[in-house]
Structure formats: structure tokens, C-alpha cells
JSON list of C-alpha atoms in Angstrom, two decimals:
[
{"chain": "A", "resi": 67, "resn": "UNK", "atom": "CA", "xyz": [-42.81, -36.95, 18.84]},
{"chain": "A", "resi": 68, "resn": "UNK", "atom": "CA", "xyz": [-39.30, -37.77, 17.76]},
{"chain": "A", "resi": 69, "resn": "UNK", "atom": "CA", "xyz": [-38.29, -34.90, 19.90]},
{"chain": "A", "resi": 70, "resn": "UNK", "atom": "CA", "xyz": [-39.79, -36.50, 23.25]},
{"chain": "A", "resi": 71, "resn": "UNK", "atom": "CA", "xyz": [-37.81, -39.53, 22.42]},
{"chain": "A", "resi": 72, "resn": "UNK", "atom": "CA", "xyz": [-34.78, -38.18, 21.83]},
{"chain": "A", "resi": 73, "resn": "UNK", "atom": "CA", "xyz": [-35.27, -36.10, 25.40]},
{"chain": "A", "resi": 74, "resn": "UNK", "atom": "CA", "xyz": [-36.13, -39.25, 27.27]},
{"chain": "A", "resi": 75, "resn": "UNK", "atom": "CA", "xyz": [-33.30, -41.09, 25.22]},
{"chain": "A", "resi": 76, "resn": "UNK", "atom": "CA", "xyz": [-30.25, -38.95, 25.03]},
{"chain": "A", "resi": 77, "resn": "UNK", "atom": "CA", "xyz": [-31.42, -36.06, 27.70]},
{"chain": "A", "resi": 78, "resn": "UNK", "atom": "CA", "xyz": [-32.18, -33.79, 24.74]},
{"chain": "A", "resi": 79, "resn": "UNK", "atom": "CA", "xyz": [-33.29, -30.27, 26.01]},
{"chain": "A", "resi": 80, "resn": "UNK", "atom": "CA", "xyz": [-36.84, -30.25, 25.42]},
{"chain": "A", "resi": 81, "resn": "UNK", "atom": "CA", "xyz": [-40.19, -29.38, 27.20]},
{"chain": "A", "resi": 82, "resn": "UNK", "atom": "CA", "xyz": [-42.61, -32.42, 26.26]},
{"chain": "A", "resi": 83, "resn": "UNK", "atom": "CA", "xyz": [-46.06, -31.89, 25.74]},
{"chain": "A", "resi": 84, "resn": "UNK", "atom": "CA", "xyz": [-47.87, -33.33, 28.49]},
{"chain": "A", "resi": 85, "resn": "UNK", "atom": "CA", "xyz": [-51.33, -33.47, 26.23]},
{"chain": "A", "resi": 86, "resn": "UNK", "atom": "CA", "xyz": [-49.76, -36.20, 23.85]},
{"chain": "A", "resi": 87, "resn": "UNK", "atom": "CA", "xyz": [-50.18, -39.59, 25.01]},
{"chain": "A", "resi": 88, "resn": "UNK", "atom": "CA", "xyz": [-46.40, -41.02, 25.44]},
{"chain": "A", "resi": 89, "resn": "UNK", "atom": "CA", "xyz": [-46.05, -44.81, 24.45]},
{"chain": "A", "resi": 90, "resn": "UNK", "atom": "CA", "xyz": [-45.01, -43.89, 20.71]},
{"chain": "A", "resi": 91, "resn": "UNK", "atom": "CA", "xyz": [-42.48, -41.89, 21.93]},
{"chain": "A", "resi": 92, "resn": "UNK", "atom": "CA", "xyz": [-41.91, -44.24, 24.84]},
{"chain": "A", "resi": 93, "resn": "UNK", "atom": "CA", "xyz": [-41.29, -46.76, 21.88]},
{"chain": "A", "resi": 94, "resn": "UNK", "atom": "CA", "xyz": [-39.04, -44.44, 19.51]},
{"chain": "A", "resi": 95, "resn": "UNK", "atom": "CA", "xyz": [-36.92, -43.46, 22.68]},
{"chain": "A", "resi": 96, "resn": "UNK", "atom": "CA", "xyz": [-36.38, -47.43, 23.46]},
{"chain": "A", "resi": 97, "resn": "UNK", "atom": "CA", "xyz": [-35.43, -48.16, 20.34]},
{"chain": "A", "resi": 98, "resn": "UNK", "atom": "CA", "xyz": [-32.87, -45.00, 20.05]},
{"chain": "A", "resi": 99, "resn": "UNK", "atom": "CA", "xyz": [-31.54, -46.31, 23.31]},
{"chain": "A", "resi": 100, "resn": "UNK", "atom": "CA", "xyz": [-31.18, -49.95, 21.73]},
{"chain": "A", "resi": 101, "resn": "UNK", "atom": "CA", "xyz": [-29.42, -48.29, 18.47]},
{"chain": "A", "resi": 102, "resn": "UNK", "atom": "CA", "xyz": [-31.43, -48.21, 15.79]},
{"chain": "A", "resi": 103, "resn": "UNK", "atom": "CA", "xyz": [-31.30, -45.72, 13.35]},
{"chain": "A", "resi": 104, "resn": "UNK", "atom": "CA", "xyz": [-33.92, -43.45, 12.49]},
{"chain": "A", "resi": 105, "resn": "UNK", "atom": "CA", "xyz": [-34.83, -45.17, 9.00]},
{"chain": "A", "resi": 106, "resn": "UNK", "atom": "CA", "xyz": [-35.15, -48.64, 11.18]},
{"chain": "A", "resi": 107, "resn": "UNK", "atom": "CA", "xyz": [-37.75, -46.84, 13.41]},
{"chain": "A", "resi": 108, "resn": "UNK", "atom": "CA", "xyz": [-39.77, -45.71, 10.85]},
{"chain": "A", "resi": 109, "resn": "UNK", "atom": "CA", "xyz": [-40.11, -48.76, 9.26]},
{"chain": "A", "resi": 110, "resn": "UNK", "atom": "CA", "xyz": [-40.61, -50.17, 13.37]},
{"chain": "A", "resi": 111, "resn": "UNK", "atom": "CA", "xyz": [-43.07, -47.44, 13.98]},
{"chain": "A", "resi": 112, "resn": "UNK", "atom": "CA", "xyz": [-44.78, -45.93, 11.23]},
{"chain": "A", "resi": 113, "resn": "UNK", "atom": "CA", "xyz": [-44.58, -48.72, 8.08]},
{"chain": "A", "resi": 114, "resn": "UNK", "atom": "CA", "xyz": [-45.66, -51.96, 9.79]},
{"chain": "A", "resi": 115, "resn": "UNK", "atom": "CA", "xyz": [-48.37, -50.45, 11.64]},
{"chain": "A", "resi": 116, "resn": "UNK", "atom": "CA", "xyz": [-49.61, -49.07, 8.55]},
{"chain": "A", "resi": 117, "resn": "UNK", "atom": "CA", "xyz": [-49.53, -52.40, 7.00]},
{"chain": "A", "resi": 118, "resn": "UNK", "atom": "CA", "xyz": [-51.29, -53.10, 10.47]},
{"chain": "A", "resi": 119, "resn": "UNK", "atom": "CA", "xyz": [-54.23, -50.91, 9.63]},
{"chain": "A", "resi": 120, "resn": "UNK", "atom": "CA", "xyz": [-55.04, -52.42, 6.23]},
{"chain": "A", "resi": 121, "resn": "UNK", "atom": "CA", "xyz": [-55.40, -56.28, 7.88]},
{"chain": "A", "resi": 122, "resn": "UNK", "atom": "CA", "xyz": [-57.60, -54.79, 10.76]},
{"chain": "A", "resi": 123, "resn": "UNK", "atom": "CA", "xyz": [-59.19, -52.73, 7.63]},
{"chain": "A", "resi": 124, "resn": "UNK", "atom": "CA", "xyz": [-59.88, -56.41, 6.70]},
{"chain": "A", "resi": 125, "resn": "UNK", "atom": "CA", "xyz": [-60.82, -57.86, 10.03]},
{"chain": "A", "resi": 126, "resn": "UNK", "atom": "CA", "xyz": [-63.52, -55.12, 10.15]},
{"chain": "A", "resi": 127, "resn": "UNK", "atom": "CA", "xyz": [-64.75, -55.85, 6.86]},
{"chain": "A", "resi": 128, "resn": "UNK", "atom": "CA", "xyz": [-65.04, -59.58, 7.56]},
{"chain": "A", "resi": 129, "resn": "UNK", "atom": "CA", "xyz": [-66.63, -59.42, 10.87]},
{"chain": "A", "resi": 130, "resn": "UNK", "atom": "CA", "xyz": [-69.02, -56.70, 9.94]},
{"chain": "A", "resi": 131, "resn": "UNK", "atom": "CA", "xyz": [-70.10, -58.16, 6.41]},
{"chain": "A", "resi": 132, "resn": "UNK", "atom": "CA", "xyz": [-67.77, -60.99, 4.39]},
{"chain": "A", "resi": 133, "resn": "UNK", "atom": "CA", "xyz": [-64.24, -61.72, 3.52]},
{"chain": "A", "resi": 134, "resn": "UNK", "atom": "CA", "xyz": [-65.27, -60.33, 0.16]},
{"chain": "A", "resi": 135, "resn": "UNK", "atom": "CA", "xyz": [-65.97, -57.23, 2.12]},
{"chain": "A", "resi": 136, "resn": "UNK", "atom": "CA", "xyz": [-63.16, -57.38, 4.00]},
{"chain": "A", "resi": 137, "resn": "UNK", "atom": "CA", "xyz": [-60.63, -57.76, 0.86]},
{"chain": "A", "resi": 138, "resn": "UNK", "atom": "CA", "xyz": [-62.42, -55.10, -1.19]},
{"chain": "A", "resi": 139, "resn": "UNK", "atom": "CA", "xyz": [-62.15, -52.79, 1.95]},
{"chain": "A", "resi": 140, "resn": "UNK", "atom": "CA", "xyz": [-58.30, -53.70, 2.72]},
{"chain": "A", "resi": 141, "resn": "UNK", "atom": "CA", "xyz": [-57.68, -53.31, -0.97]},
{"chain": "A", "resi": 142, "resn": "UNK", "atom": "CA", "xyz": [-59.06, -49.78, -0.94]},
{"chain": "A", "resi": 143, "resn": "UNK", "atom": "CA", "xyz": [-57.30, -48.80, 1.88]},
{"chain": "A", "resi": 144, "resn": "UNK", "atom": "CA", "xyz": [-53.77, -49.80, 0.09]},
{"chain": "A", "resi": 145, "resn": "UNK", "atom": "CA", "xyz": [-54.25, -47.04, -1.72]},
{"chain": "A", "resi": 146, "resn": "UNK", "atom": "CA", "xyz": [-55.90, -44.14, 0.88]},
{"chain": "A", "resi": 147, "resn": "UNK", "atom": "CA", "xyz": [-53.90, -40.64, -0.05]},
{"chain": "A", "resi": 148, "resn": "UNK", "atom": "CA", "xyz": [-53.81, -40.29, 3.43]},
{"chain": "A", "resi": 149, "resn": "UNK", "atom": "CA", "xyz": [-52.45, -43.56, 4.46]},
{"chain": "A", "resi": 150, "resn": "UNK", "atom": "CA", "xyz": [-49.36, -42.71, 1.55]},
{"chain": "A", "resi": 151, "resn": "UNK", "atom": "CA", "xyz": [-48.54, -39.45, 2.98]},
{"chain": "A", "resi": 152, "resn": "UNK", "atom": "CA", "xyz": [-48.62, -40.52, 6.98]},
{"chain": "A", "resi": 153, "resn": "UNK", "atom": "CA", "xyz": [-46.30, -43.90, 6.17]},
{"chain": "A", "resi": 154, "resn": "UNK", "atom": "CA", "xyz": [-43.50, -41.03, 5.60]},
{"chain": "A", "resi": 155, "resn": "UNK", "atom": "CA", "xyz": [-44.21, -39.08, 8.89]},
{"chain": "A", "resi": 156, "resn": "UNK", "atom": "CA", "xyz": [-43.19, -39.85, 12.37]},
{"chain": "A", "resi": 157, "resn": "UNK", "atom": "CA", "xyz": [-46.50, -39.76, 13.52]},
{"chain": "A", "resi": 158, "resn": "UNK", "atom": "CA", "xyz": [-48.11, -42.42, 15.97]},
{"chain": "A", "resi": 159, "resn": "UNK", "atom": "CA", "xyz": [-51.49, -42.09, 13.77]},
{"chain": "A", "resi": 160, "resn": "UNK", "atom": "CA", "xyz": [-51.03, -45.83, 12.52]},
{"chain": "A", "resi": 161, "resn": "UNK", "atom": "CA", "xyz": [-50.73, -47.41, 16.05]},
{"chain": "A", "resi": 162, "resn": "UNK", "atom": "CA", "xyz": [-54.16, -45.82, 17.38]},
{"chain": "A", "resi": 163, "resn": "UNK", "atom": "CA", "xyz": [-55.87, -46.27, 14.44]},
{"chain": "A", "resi": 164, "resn": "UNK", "atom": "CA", "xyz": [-55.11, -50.16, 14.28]},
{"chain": "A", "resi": 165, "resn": "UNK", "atom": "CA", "xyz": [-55.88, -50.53, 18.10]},
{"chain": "A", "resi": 166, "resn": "UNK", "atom": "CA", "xyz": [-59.00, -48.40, 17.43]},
{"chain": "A", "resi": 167, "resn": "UNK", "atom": "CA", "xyz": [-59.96, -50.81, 14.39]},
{"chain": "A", "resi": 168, "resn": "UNK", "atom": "CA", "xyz": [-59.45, -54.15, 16.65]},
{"chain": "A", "resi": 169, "resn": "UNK", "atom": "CA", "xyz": [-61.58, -52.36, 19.51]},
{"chain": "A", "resi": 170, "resn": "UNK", "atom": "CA", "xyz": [-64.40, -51.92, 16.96]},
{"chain": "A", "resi": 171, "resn": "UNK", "atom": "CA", "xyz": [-64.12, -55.45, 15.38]},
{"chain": "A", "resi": 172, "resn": "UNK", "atom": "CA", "xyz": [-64.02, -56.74, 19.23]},
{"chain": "A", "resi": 173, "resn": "UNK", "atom": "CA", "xyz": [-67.34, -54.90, 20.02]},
{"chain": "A", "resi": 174, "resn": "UNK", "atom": "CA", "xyz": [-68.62, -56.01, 17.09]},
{"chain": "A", "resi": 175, "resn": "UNK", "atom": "CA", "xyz": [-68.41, -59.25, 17.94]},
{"chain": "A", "resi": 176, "resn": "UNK", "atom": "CA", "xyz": [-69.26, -58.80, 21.58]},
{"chain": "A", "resi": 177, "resn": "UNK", "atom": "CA", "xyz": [-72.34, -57.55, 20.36]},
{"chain": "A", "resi": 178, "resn": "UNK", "atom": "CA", "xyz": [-72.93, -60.60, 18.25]},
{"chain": "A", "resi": 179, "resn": "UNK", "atom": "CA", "xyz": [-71.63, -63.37, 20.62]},
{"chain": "A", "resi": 180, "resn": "UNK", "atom": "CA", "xyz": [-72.15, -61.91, 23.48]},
{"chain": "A", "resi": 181, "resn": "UNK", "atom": "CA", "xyz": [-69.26, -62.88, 25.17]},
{"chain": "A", "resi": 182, "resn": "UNK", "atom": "CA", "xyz": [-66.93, -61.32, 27.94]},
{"chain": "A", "resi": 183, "resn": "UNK", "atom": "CA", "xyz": [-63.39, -62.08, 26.90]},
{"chain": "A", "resi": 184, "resn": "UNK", "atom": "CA", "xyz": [-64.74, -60.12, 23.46]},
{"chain": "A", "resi": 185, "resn": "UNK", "atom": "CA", "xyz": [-66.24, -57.32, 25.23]},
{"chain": "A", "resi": 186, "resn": "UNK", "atom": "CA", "xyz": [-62.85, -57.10, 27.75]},
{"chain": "A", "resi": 187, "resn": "UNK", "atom": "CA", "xyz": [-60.59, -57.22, 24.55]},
{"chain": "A", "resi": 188, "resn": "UNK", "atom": "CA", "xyz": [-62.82, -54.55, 22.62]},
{"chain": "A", "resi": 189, "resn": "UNK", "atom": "CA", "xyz": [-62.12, -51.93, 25.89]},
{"chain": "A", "resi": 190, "resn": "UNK", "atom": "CA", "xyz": [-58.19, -53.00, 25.90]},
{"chain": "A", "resi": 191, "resn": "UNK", "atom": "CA", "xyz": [-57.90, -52.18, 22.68]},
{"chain": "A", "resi": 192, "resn": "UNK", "atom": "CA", "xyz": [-59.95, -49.03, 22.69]},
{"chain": "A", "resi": 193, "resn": "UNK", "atom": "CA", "xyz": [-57.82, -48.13, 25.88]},
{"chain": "A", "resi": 194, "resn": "UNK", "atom": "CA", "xyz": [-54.10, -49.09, 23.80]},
{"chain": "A", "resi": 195, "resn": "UNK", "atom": "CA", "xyz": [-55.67, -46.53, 21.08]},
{"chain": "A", "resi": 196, "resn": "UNK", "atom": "CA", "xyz": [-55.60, -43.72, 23.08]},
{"chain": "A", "resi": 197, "resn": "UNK", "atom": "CA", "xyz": [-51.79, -44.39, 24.68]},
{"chain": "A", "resi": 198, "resn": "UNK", "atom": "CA", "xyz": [-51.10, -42.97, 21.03]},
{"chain": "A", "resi": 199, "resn": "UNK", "atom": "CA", "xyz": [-53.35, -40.46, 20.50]},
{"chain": "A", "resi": 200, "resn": "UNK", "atom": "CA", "xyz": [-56.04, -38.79, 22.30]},
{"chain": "A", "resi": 201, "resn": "UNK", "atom": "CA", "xyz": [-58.71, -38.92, 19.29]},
{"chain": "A", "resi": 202, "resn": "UNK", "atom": "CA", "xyz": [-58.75, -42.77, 19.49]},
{"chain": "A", "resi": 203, "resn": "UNK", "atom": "CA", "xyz": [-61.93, -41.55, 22.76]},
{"chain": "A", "resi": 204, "resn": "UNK", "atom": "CA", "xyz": [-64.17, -41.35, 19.70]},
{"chain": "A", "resi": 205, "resn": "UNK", "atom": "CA", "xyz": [-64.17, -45.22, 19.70]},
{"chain": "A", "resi": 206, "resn": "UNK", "atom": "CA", "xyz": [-65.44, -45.93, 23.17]},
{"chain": "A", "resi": 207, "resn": "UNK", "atom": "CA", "xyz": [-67.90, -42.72, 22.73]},
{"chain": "A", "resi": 208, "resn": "UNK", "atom": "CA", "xyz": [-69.26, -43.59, 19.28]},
{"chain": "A", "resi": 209, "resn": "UNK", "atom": "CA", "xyz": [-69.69, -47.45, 21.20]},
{"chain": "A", "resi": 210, "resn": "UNK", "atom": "CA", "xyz": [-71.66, -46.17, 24.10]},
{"chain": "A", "resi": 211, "resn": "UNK", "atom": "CA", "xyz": [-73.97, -44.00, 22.10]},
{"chain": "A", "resi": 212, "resn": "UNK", "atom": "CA", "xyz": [-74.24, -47.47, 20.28]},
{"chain": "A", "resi": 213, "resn": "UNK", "atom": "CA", "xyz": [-75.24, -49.29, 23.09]},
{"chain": "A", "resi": 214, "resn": "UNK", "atom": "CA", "xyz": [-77.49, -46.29, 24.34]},
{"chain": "A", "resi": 215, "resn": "UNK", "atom": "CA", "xyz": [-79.44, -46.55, 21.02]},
{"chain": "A", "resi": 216, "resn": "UNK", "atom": "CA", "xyz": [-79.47, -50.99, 21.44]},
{"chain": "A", "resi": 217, "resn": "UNK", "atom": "CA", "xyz": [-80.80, -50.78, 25.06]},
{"chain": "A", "resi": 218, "resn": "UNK", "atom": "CA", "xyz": [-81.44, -47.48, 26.17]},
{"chain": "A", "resi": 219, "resn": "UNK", "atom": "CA", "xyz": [-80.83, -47.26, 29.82]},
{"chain": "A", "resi": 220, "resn": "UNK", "atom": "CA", "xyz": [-81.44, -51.22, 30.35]},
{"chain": "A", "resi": 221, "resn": "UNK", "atom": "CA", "xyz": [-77.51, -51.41, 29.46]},
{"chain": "A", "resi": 222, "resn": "UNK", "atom": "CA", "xyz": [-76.73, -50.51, 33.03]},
{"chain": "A", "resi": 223, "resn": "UNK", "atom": "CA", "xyz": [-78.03, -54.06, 34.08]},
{"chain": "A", "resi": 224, "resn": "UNK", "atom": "CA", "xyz": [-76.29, -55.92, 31.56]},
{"chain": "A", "resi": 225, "resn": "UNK", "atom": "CA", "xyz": [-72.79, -57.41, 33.49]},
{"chain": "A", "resi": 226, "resn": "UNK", "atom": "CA", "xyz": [-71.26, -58.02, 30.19]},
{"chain": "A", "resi": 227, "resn": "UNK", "atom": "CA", "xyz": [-71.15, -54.05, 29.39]},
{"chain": "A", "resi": 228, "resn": "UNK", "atom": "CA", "xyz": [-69.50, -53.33, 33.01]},
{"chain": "A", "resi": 229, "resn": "UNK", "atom": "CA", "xyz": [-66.94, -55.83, 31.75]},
{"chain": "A", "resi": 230, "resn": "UNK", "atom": "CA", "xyz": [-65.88, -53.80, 29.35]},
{"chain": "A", "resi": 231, "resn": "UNK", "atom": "CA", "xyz": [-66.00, -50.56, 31.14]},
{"chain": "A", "resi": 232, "resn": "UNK", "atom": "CA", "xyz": [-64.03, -52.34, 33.96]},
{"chain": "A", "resi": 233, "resn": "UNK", "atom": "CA", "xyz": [-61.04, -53.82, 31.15]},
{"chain": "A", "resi": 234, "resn": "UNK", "atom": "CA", "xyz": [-60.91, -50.05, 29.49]},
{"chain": "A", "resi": 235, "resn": "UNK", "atom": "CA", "xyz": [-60.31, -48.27, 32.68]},
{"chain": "A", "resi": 236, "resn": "UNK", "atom": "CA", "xyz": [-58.11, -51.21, 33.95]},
{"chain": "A", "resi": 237, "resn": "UNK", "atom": "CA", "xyz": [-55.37, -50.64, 30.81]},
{"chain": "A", "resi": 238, "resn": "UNK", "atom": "CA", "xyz": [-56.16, -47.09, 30.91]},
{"chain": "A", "resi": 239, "resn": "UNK", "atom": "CA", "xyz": [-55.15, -47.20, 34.51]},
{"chain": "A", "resi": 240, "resn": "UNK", "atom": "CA", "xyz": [-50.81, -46.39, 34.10]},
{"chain": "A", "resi": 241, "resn": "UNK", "atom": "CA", "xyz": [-51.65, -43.35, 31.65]},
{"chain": "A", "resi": 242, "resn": "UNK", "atom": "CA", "xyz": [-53.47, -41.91, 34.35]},
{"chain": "A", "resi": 243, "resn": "UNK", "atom": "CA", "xyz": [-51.30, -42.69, 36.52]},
{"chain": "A", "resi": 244, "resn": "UNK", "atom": "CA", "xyz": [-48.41, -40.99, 34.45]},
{"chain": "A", "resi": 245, "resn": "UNK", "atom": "CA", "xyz": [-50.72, -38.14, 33.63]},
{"chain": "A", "resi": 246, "resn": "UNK", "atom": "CA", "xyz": [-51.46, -37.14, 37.33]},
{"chain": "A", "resi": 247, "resn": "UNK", "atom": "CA", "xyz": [-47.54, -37.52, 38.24]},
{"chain": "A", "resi": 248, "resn": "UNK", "atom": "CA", "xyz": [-46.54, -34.71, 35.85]}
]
């Protein structure tokens, strides 16, 4: 990742890997332009979107149970082995998972409320995953088989679902572009 930053930065020979999505490295190779050191970008990149992922940890917790939930959850993830040993890596892991966590909690509550501006937030968010990594698709997939179990087929009438669909492919819209000019 670093790698790709420091080519798009500094001109650094090397041939990027057009599989990986690019805005962490679109990030790191912005901030290397503005200066900062690669300590600062860690802590930019990788530590503050960890912290990130335990308040959405929360957020899900909350919306899908209680607060109680949500700070037992959020306290557990503190302490996630995995979550230790990715805050040291430059890896965009952190970012995805956080905008993966705020698409669910967003669906979650479209599904509760009902409402549009929760259903287009849920596919922005699921859409901003993926910019950092290509896994973050399980979201939307693991949401439509969801929605497939809730209403079977009847979900193709429901306006509030093509909402969604419609804000996911809408931010999803300048990687694709990107992707296809390569």
C-alpha cells in the first residue's frame, strides 16, 4: 500500500496493483505530498480508524440490542488480538471495516424505521467500504440475502430498497470509473 503512495507521491518506480481499491493509498500519498512523516500517517491512517472501529463496534451494539450491549461489545473489541496486531501495519483494514460497520448499523435501522435517507446512507457507506478493500462486498451481499429472506421477491416493489441500490452504485460510481481507465 505504502508503496502505491509513495509511486503516486514521489514517482517511485513501482507497478501498482490494479485489484486493490486505491483511496488508502490515495490518502497515504496526499499526506506524503503534504509532509508528514510516516509515524504521523500511521497514527492518520491506521490508529484513529481503529479507534473508529470500536465506537461503530458500539453503534452496532446499541442499535441492534442496548447501550449495555453496545459498551460490552466496544469493550471487547479493545482488546481483539487482531485489532492489536493490524494498529501496527499499514494496512487499510480499519477504514473498510468501520465504513462496513456504519453500513450495517444504517440498514439496521432502515429496516426498523423504514426510512430513505437511512437506507441511502447504509449503501454509501457499504460503497466507502469497498474504496479500501474489496472484501467490504460481503456487506451489501450478506444485506441482500437479508432482504431476500424478509420479503422474498416482493423486495423488488419496495422503492425504499432501489434507494439504496441507487446511493451504492452512485458512490461506487468514480471507482469504476478509475477501474475501467486503467
Amino acid at each position: 500500500y505504502m508503496a502505491t503512495a509513495k509511486k503516486w507521491a514521489f514517482g517511485v518506480p513501482y507497478t501498482i496493483n490494479e485489484q486493490r481499491p486505491p483511496l488508502f493509498q490515495l490518502l497515504a500519498a496526499l499526506l506524503l505530498k503534504l509532509g508528514f512523516g510516516e509515524s504521523s500517517i500511521k497514527f492518520l491512517l491506521v490508529v484513529l480508524p481503529s479507534v473508529f472501529v470500536i465506537y461503530t463496534v458500539f453503534l452496532l451494539g446499541k442499535e441492534l440490542y442496548s447501550k449495555k450491549i453496545g459498551l460490552i461489545a466496544a469493550a471487547s473489541a479493545v482488546f481483539m488480538w487482531s485489532f492489536l496486531f493490524w494498529t501496527t501495519r499499514f494496512q487499510p483494514d480499519f477504514f473498510s471495516l468501520s465504513f462496513q460497520l456504519l453500513a450495517l448499523v444504517f440498514f439496521w435501522k432502515f429496516f426498523k424505521e423504514d426510512k430513505r435517507i437511512h437506507g441511502a446512507y447504509a449503501g454509501i457507506f457499504a460503497a466507502l467500504g469497498f474504496y479500501f478493500k474489496i472484501s467490504a462486498l460481503l456487506v451489501p451481499l450478506s444485506v441482500f440475502i437479508f432482504i431476500l429472506f424478509k420479503d422474498g421477491l416482493n423486495f423488488i416493489k419496495k422503492k425504499n430498497y432501489w434507494v439504496c441500490l441507487f446511493a451504492f452504485f452512485l458512490a461506487l460510481l468514480p471507482f469504476l470509473i478509475w477501474q475501467f481507465s486503467l
